[in-house]
Amino acid sequence: MTINTLAKGGWHREQMTCFQKMEKVIVAMQDPDMGMKMRNQRLLITVIPHAMTGKDIIDWLMQNYNINEEESLHLGGFLVQYGYIYPLKEPRCLVLRPDESPYRFQTPYFWTSTRWPVSELDYAIFLAKKNIRKQGELMEYEKERYSVLHKRINHTWDFVVMQAREQLRASKQRRKADRIVTECQEQAYWLINRPPWPLNAMICCSNTIILSVRAYVLMCRFVKYSEQYQNHDPIMQGCLPSNPWISDDTAHWTMNAALVPIPTRLRVERWSFSFMELLSDAMGRQEFMMYLEKEFSAENLCFWQACEEIRHGESSKIVEKVEEIYKNFLAPGAARWVNIDSKTMDKTLEGIKHPHRFVMDDAQMHIYFLMKKDSYPRYLKSDLYKSMLSKAIVPQETKKSVFPFVRRQRHSSPSPAQAAEDSRSKGPQAGSD
Amino acid sequence: ILFIFEQYFCHIVLSPLIPEMATQEVQLNETLAHLKSESESLKSKLEEERAKLHDVELHQVAEKVEGLGQFVMKTRRTLKGHGNKVLCMDWCKDKRRIVSSSQDGKVIVWDAFTTNKEHAVTMPCTWVMACAYAPSGCAVACGGLDNKCSVYPLSLDKNENLAAKKKSVAMHTNYLSACSFTNSDMQILTSSGDGTCALWDVESGQLLQSFHGHAADVLCLDLAPSETGNTFVSGGCDKKANVWDMRSGQCIQSFETHESDINSVRYYPSGDAFASGSDDATCRLYDLRADREVAIYSKESIIFGVSSVDFSLSGRLLFGGYNDYTINVWDVLKGTRVSILFGHENRVSTLRVSPDGTAFSTGSWDHTLRIWA
């Protein structure tokens, strides 16, 4: 593997193969029959289940791979160094000790290979949690990164702190043993996977590889996005039944109008690409609202929509709209009360005293991410969505005209300005989007 | 290697120096100096190699992606009606109407599908360099040498003069180069030759936020299609592309790799990146998460500047309108030029892909607009 192969991305395949091989070992170690015997380990006054000693690890490796103690220690050392096994005592010291020191398997959620690319946001939230939990608990390098991140993603810092508080609050409700375990897992993960800046010349090999892999994975996003949307790109793949500009037939537009009885299949598929795709399609939003109504959480989407109207609406209407939102969604005993964490609620209520365009931003973001992480994935698995997908039309491709020089009549369409005027004259009952 | 040198260093410094070997001491110091400079040069070489490793180019990653076949795109409509150079155009959300503006002060709203003109306004100034369609489809905004951005509600009353209901929204101290509505008809983002961008409330004409940071005229802008919807990018004559936070007015990222004025910026559909077109005859792709340029779209045979760029719906194709009257179509992933389109008889000044990606429109100094599909 020369520098040239490295530059061409050859190393990535090599690195990933290593991870796959390590994971095979780890899975074998946890096999119910042939795997390691695990027991409860005592850490100070708490008892941690499913732990093993360093000596156990080495013995198992020796037995199962037919290697000597030195080699076993060497191999086991890598498993610890790459985060598949982490020490319970002295968590910052990623070394395998051939004695009674307790170790635990890292949960697959935190495997380096599953969590790429590492998110700056996640790391910021982790550091914020540490900072909040105990002031001054951050290590020197963590303090550095914390201030770099604070500058870099300053515009979402409120969100970071809010998420950190939420996660801490949620973890307080768990049993102490579980909490310690999760903290250890997280600490071990970030020890290995922390974003590698600020940089200095004395970088160790793994850091360089991580940098390169990160860059590689970021580039892959473009490939993935283009592949996902390729069938939806009319210039690249054509569109059904035909491209109106080429055939002079507006059927494609009619079939894909804002609200149709039955949408096309491509359109319904697109709703599954991202939450934003679903919300930006009027029909998708309508379907999602129906789903939420069944789940008795429609107030979330209503709240989000009301907040959007403040953000993008007339300045003169901000005060009255904020009052409406408070009445309907935030006041104690409100008809459609939304579930926001107390910190955000307090901040929002304080802000409402002097309403401005962005006063609902935090609350809106909280509800948005709640829907995105919770209701949206469940909607995609629901019968409502699946039946819509199966009902959806796949238009027949229009055969090219036998006499191509005979031009079809090009029909005009009602101007949006006309539609707006019509609805205005019909009165408020004829409400449009 | 560096470790070894540092250790050697320490060893020399720490080992006791015997007084009799004074001459040796001098030699030792010379050796130290020599070693120090060698270690510095090794350090910078290491940095170079490291930089090579993590500056992976997009086309390297895209090697395994299937190449694109031949592209057949033709002019499907030609819109004639402007009496002078067409400078700007924008699509309506209904996917078929467009607004265009020209040097002679005329702003025309067309149904591009039927090629019928539906509205026409004569501005009180010449060189209307910016125009935009409102999201509702009920109004258009435009401006240019008058240093202002005005909003015209579109009335269907044939007798009504659109200019009567005109609303002056933005005020700059130099020409208006670009304008765009945000998610609603209520706010407009503008960029100007005065070096600033600004966000305005349409109803009151109030300035909501201003954006300072460019060192010269700002020529273009584009709003980010993101979930939280709070950023935009601008390009200027200072060769810089800046990404701004709309709430705070701060510049959160800045890119300076072009060699000349940036005439056009456009976000990649996912919002993670943006493309730029410049007088240096190249288009470039900047990745916001990697915080650097990740692709250059250029060819030795392309000499004239790019005036306008836009992506196809999937982001796989990048269309560029050039000052040599042509349109070049680029494979965004592989960095290769897929196709060159001829048709206009003077420079292409503006280019936009339609909202549903079925076609793209170009405006030219040859007084016409063309729809390509």
PDB file of N, CA and C in Angstrom, chain A residues 79-88 90-94 104-107 110-112 123 126 130 141-142 180-194:
ATOM      1  N   LEU A  79      -8.360  -4.819  20.309  1.00  0.00           N
ATOM      2  CA  LEU A  79      -9.803  -4.777  20.528  1.00  0.00           C
ATOM      3  C   LEU A  79     -10.166  -3.636  21.481  1.00  0.00           C
ATOM      4  N   VAL A  80      -9.266  -3.403  22.461  1.00  0.00           N
ATOM      5  CA  VAL A  80      -9.514  -2.307  23.397  1.00  0.00           C
ATOM      6  C   VAL A  80      -9.216  -0.961  22.728  1.00  0.00           C
ATOM      7  N   GLN A  81      -8.114  -0.928  21.978  1.00  0.00           N
ATOM      8  CA  GLN A  81      -7.699   0.331  21.350  1.00  0.00           C
ATOM      9  C   GLN A  81      -8.737   0.861  20.372  1.00  0.00           C
ATOM     10  N   TYR A  82      -9.428  -0.046  19.659  1.00  0.00           N
ATOM     11  CA  TYR A  82     -10.408   0.374  18.677  1.00  0.00           C
ATOM     12  C   TYR A  82     -11.820   0.432  19.240  1.00  0.00           C
ATOM     13  N   GLY A  83     -11.905   0.253  20.558  1.00  0.00           N
ATOM     14  CA  GLY A  83     -13.183   0.542  21.211  1.00  0.00           C
ATOM     15  C   GLY A  83     -14.189  -0.581  21.262  1.00  0.00           C
ATOM     16  N   TYR A  84     -13.804  -1.803  20.895  1.00  0.00           N
ATOM     17  CA  TYR A  84     -14.788  -2.886  20.953  1.00  0.00           C
ATOM     18  C   TYR A  84     -14.963  -3.418  22.355  1.00  0.00           C
ATOM     19  N   ILE A  85     -13.910  -3.253  23.166  1.00  0.00           N
ATOM     20  CA  ILE A  85     -13.973  -3.614  24.590  1.00  0.00           C
ATOM     21  C   ILE A  85     -13.449  -2.409  25.341  1.00  0.00           C
ATOM     22  N   TYR A  86     -14.114  -2.049  26.448  1.00  0.00           N
ATOM     23  CA  TYR A  86     -13.602  -0.890  27.177  1.00  0.00           C
ATOM     24  C   TYR A  86     -13.412  -1.232  28.652  1.00  0.00           C
ATOM     25  N   PRO A  87     -12.420  -0.586  29.281  1.00  0.00           N
ATOM     26  CA  PRO A  87     -12.140  -0.857  30.692  1.00  0.00           C
ATOM     27  C   PRO A  87     -13.108  -0.104  31.592  1.00  0.00           C
ATOM     28  N   LEU A  88     -13.487  -0.747  32.700  1.00  0.00           N
ATOM     29  CA  LEU A  88     -14.401  -0.087  33.631  1.00  0.00           C
ATOM     30  C   LEU A  88     -13.655   0.760  34.645  1.00  0.00           C
ATOM     31  N   GLU A  90     -10.373   3.057  35.349  1.00  0.00           N
ATOM     32  CA  GLU A  90      -9.465   3.850  34.511  1.00  0.00           C
ATOM     33  C   GLU A  90      -9.909   3.869  33.045  1.00  0.00           C
ATOM     34  N   PRO A  91     -11.102   4.396  32.774  1.00  0.00           N
ATOM     35  CA  PRO A  91     -11.637   4.335  31.408  1.00  0.00           C
ATOM     36  C   PRO A  91     -10.785   5.054  30.360  1.00  0.00           C
ATOM     37  N   ARG A  92      -9.904   5.974  30.796  1.00  0.00           N
ATOM     38  CA  ARG A  92      -9.118   6.704  29.797  1.00  0.00           C
ATOM     39  C   ARG A  92      -7.893   5.934  29.340  1.00  0.00           C
ATOM     40  N   CYS A  93      -7.640   4.840  30.056  1.00  0.00           N
ATOM     41  CA  CYS A  93      -6.457   4.086  29.706  1.00  0.00           C
ATOM     42  C   CYS A  93      -6.870   2.890  28.866  1.00  0.00           C
ATOM     43  N   LEU A  94      -6.734   3.021  27.547  1.00  0.00           N
ATOM     44  CA  LEU A  94      -7.225   1.966  26.640  1.00  0.00           C
ATOM     45  C   LEU A  94      -6.185   0.875  26.462  1.00  0.00           C
ATOM     46  N   ARG A 104     -15.702  -4.544  29.611  1.00  0.00           N
ATOM     47  CA  ARG A 104     -17.044  -4.813  29.112  1.00  0.00           C
ATOM     48  C   ARG A 104     -17.050  -4.678  27.593  1.00  0.00           C
ATOM     49  N   PHE A 105     -17.999  -5.358  26.930  1.00  0.00           N
ATOM     50  CA  PHE A 105     -18.119  -5.202  25.473  1.00  0.00           C
ATOM     51  C   PHE A 105     -18.816  -3.886  25.158  1.00  0.00           C
ATOM     52  N   GLN A 106     -18.325  -3.202  24.145  1.00  0.00           N
ATOM     53  CA  GLN A 106     -18.982  -1.966  23.717  1.00  0.00           C
ATOM     54  C   GLN A 106     -20.225  -2.350  22.932  1.00  0.00           C
ATOM     55  N   THR A 107     -21.308  -1.599  23.166  1.00  0.00           N
ATOM     56  CA  THR A 107     -22.535  -1.885  22.442  1.00  0.00           C
ATOM     57  C   THR A 107     -22.358  -1.563  20.943  1.00  0.00           C
ATOM     58  N   PHE A 110     -22.292   1.854  19.393  1.00  0.00           N
ATOM     59  CA  PHE A 110     -21.115   2.707  19.508  1.00  0.00           C
ATOM     60  C   PHE A 110     -19.891   2.171  18.777  1.00  0.00           C
ATOM     61  N   TRP A 111     -20.046   1.126  17.955  1.00  0.00           N
ATOM     62  CA  TRP A 111     -18.908   0.672  17.171  1.00  0.00           C
ATOM     63  C   TRP A 111     -18.512   1.768  16.193  1.00  0.00           C
ATOM     64  N   THR A 112     -17.222   1.969  16.047  1.00  0.00           N
ATOM     65  CA  THR A 112     -16.708   2.985  15.139  1.00  0.00           C
ATOM     66  C   THR A 112     -17.294   2.827  13.733  1.00  0.00           C
ATOM     67  N   TYR A 123     -20.844  15.236  19.226  1.00  0.00           N
ATOM     68  CA  TYR A 123     -19.707  15.421  20.108  1.00  0.00           C
ATOM     69  C   TYR A 123     -19.909  16.653  20.989  1.00  0.00           C
ATOM     70  N   PHE A 126     -22.204  15.756  23.723  1.00  0.00           N
ATOM     71  CA  PHE A 126     -21.515  14.937  24.718  1.00  0.00           C
ATOM     72  C   PHE A 126     -20.681  15.805  25.659  1.00  0.00           C
ATOM     73  N   LYS A 130     -21.084  16.636  29.777  1.00  0.00           N
ATOM     74  CA  LYS A 130     -20.006  16.487  30.757  1.00  0.00           C
ATOM     75  C   LYS A 130     -19.828  17.767  31.556  1.00  0.00           C
ATOM     76  N   TYR A 141      -7.787  18.563  26.587  1.00  0.00           N
ATOM     77  CA  TYR A 141      -8.078  18.472  25.149  1.00  0.00           C
ATOM     78  C   TYR A 141      -9.571  18.625  24.887  1.00  0.00           C
ATOM     79  N   GLU A 142     -10.383  18.207  25.867  1.00  0.00           N
ATOM     80  CA  GLU A 142     -11.823  18.352  25.699  1.00  0.00           C
ATOM     81  C   GLU A 142     -12.223  19.815  25.793  1.00  0.00           C
ATOM     82  N   ILE A 180     -24.181   4.040  34.786  1.00  0.00           N
ATOM     83  CA  ILE A 180     -22.717   3.973  34.765  1.00  0.00           C
ATOM     84  C   ILE A 180     -22.244   3.289  33.489  1.00  0.00           C
ATOM     85  N   VAL A 181     -22.945   2.199  33.150  1.00  0.00           N
ATOM     86  CA  VAL A 181     -22.552   1.468  31.943  1.00  0.00           C
ATOM     87  C   VAL A 181     -22.647   2.365  30.714  1.00  0.00           C
ATOM     88  N   THR A 182     -23.791   3.056  30.568  1.00  0.00           N
ATOM     89  CA  THR A 182     -23.946   3.926  29.390  1.00  0.00           C
ATOM     90  C   THR A 182     -22.896   5.025  29.368  1.00  0.00           C
ATOM     91  N   GLU A 183     -22.599   5.589  30.546  1.00  0.00           N
ATOM     92  CA  GLU A 183     -21.583   6.639  30.595  1.00  0.00           C
ATOM     93  C   GLU A 183     -20.236   6.103  30.155  1.00  0.00           C
ATOM     94  N   CYS A 184     -19.913   4.902  30.634  1.00  0.00           N
ATOM     95  CA  CYS A 184     -18.635   4.299  30.238  1.00  0.00           C
ATOM     96  C   CYS A 184     -18.594   4.053  28.738  1.00  0.00           C
ATOM     97  N   GLN A 185     -19.705   3.533  28.194  1.00  0.00           N
ATOM     98  CA  GLN A 185     -19.745   3.237  26.765  1.00  0.00           C
ATOM     99  C   GLN A 185     -19.526   4.509  25.957  1.00  0.00           C
ATOM    100  N   GLU A 186     -20.225   5.564  26.377  1.00  0.00           N
ATOM    101  CA  GLU A 186     -20.130   6.823  25.639  1.00  0.00           C
ATOM    102  C   GLU A 186     -18.738   7.408  25.744  1.00  0.00           C
ATOM    103  N   GLN A 187     -18.194   7.388  26.957  1.00  0.00           N
ATOM    104  CA  GLN A 187     -16.856   7.937  27.177  1.00  0.00           C
ATOM    105  C   GLN A 187     -15.850   7.204  26.321  1.00  0.00           C
ATOM    106  N   ALA A 188     -15.950   5.862  26.305  1.00  0.00           N
ATOM    107  CA  ALA A 188     -15.013   5.057  25.517  1.00  0.00           C
ATOM    108  C   ALA A 188     -15.141   5.394  24.038  1.00  0.00           C
ATOM    109  N   TYR A 189     -16.379   5.514  23.570  1.00  0.00           N
ATOM    110  CA  TYR A 189     -16.595   5.815  22.161  1.00  0.00           C
ATOM    111  C   TYR A 189     -15.932   7.127  21.774  1.00  0.00           C
ATOM    112  N   TRP A 190     -16.155   8.159  22.576  1.00  0.00           N
ATOM    113  CA  TRP A 190     -15.627   9.475  22.201  1.00  0.00           C
ATOM    114  C   TRP A 190     -14.126   9.571  22.383  1.00  0.00           C
ATOM    115  N   LEU A 191     -13.583   8.775  23.274  1.00  0.00           N
ATOM    116  CA  LEU A 191     -12.136   8.750  23.448  1.00  0.00           C
ATOM    117  C   LEU A 191     -11.463   8.371  22.138  1.00  0.00           C
ATOM    118  N   ILE A 192     -12.098   7.433  21.446  1.00  0.00           N
ATOM    119  CA  ILE A 192     -11.509   6.946  20.203  1.00  0.00           C
ATOM    120  C   ILE A 192     -11.939   7.774  19.003  1.00  0.00           C
ATOM    121  N   ASN A 193     -13.179   8.207  18.992  1.00  0.00           N
ATOM    122  CA  ASN A 193     -13.741   8.798  17.774  1.00  0.00           C
ATOM    123  C   ASN A 193     -13.866  10.306  17.785  1.00  0.00           C
ATOM    124  N   ARG A 194     -13.254  10.955  18.772  1.00  0.00           N
ATOM    125  CA  ARG A 194     -13.433  12.400  18.818  1.00  0.00           C
ATOM    126  C   ARG A 194     -12.919  13.043  17.524  1.00  0.00           C
TER     127      ARG A 194
END
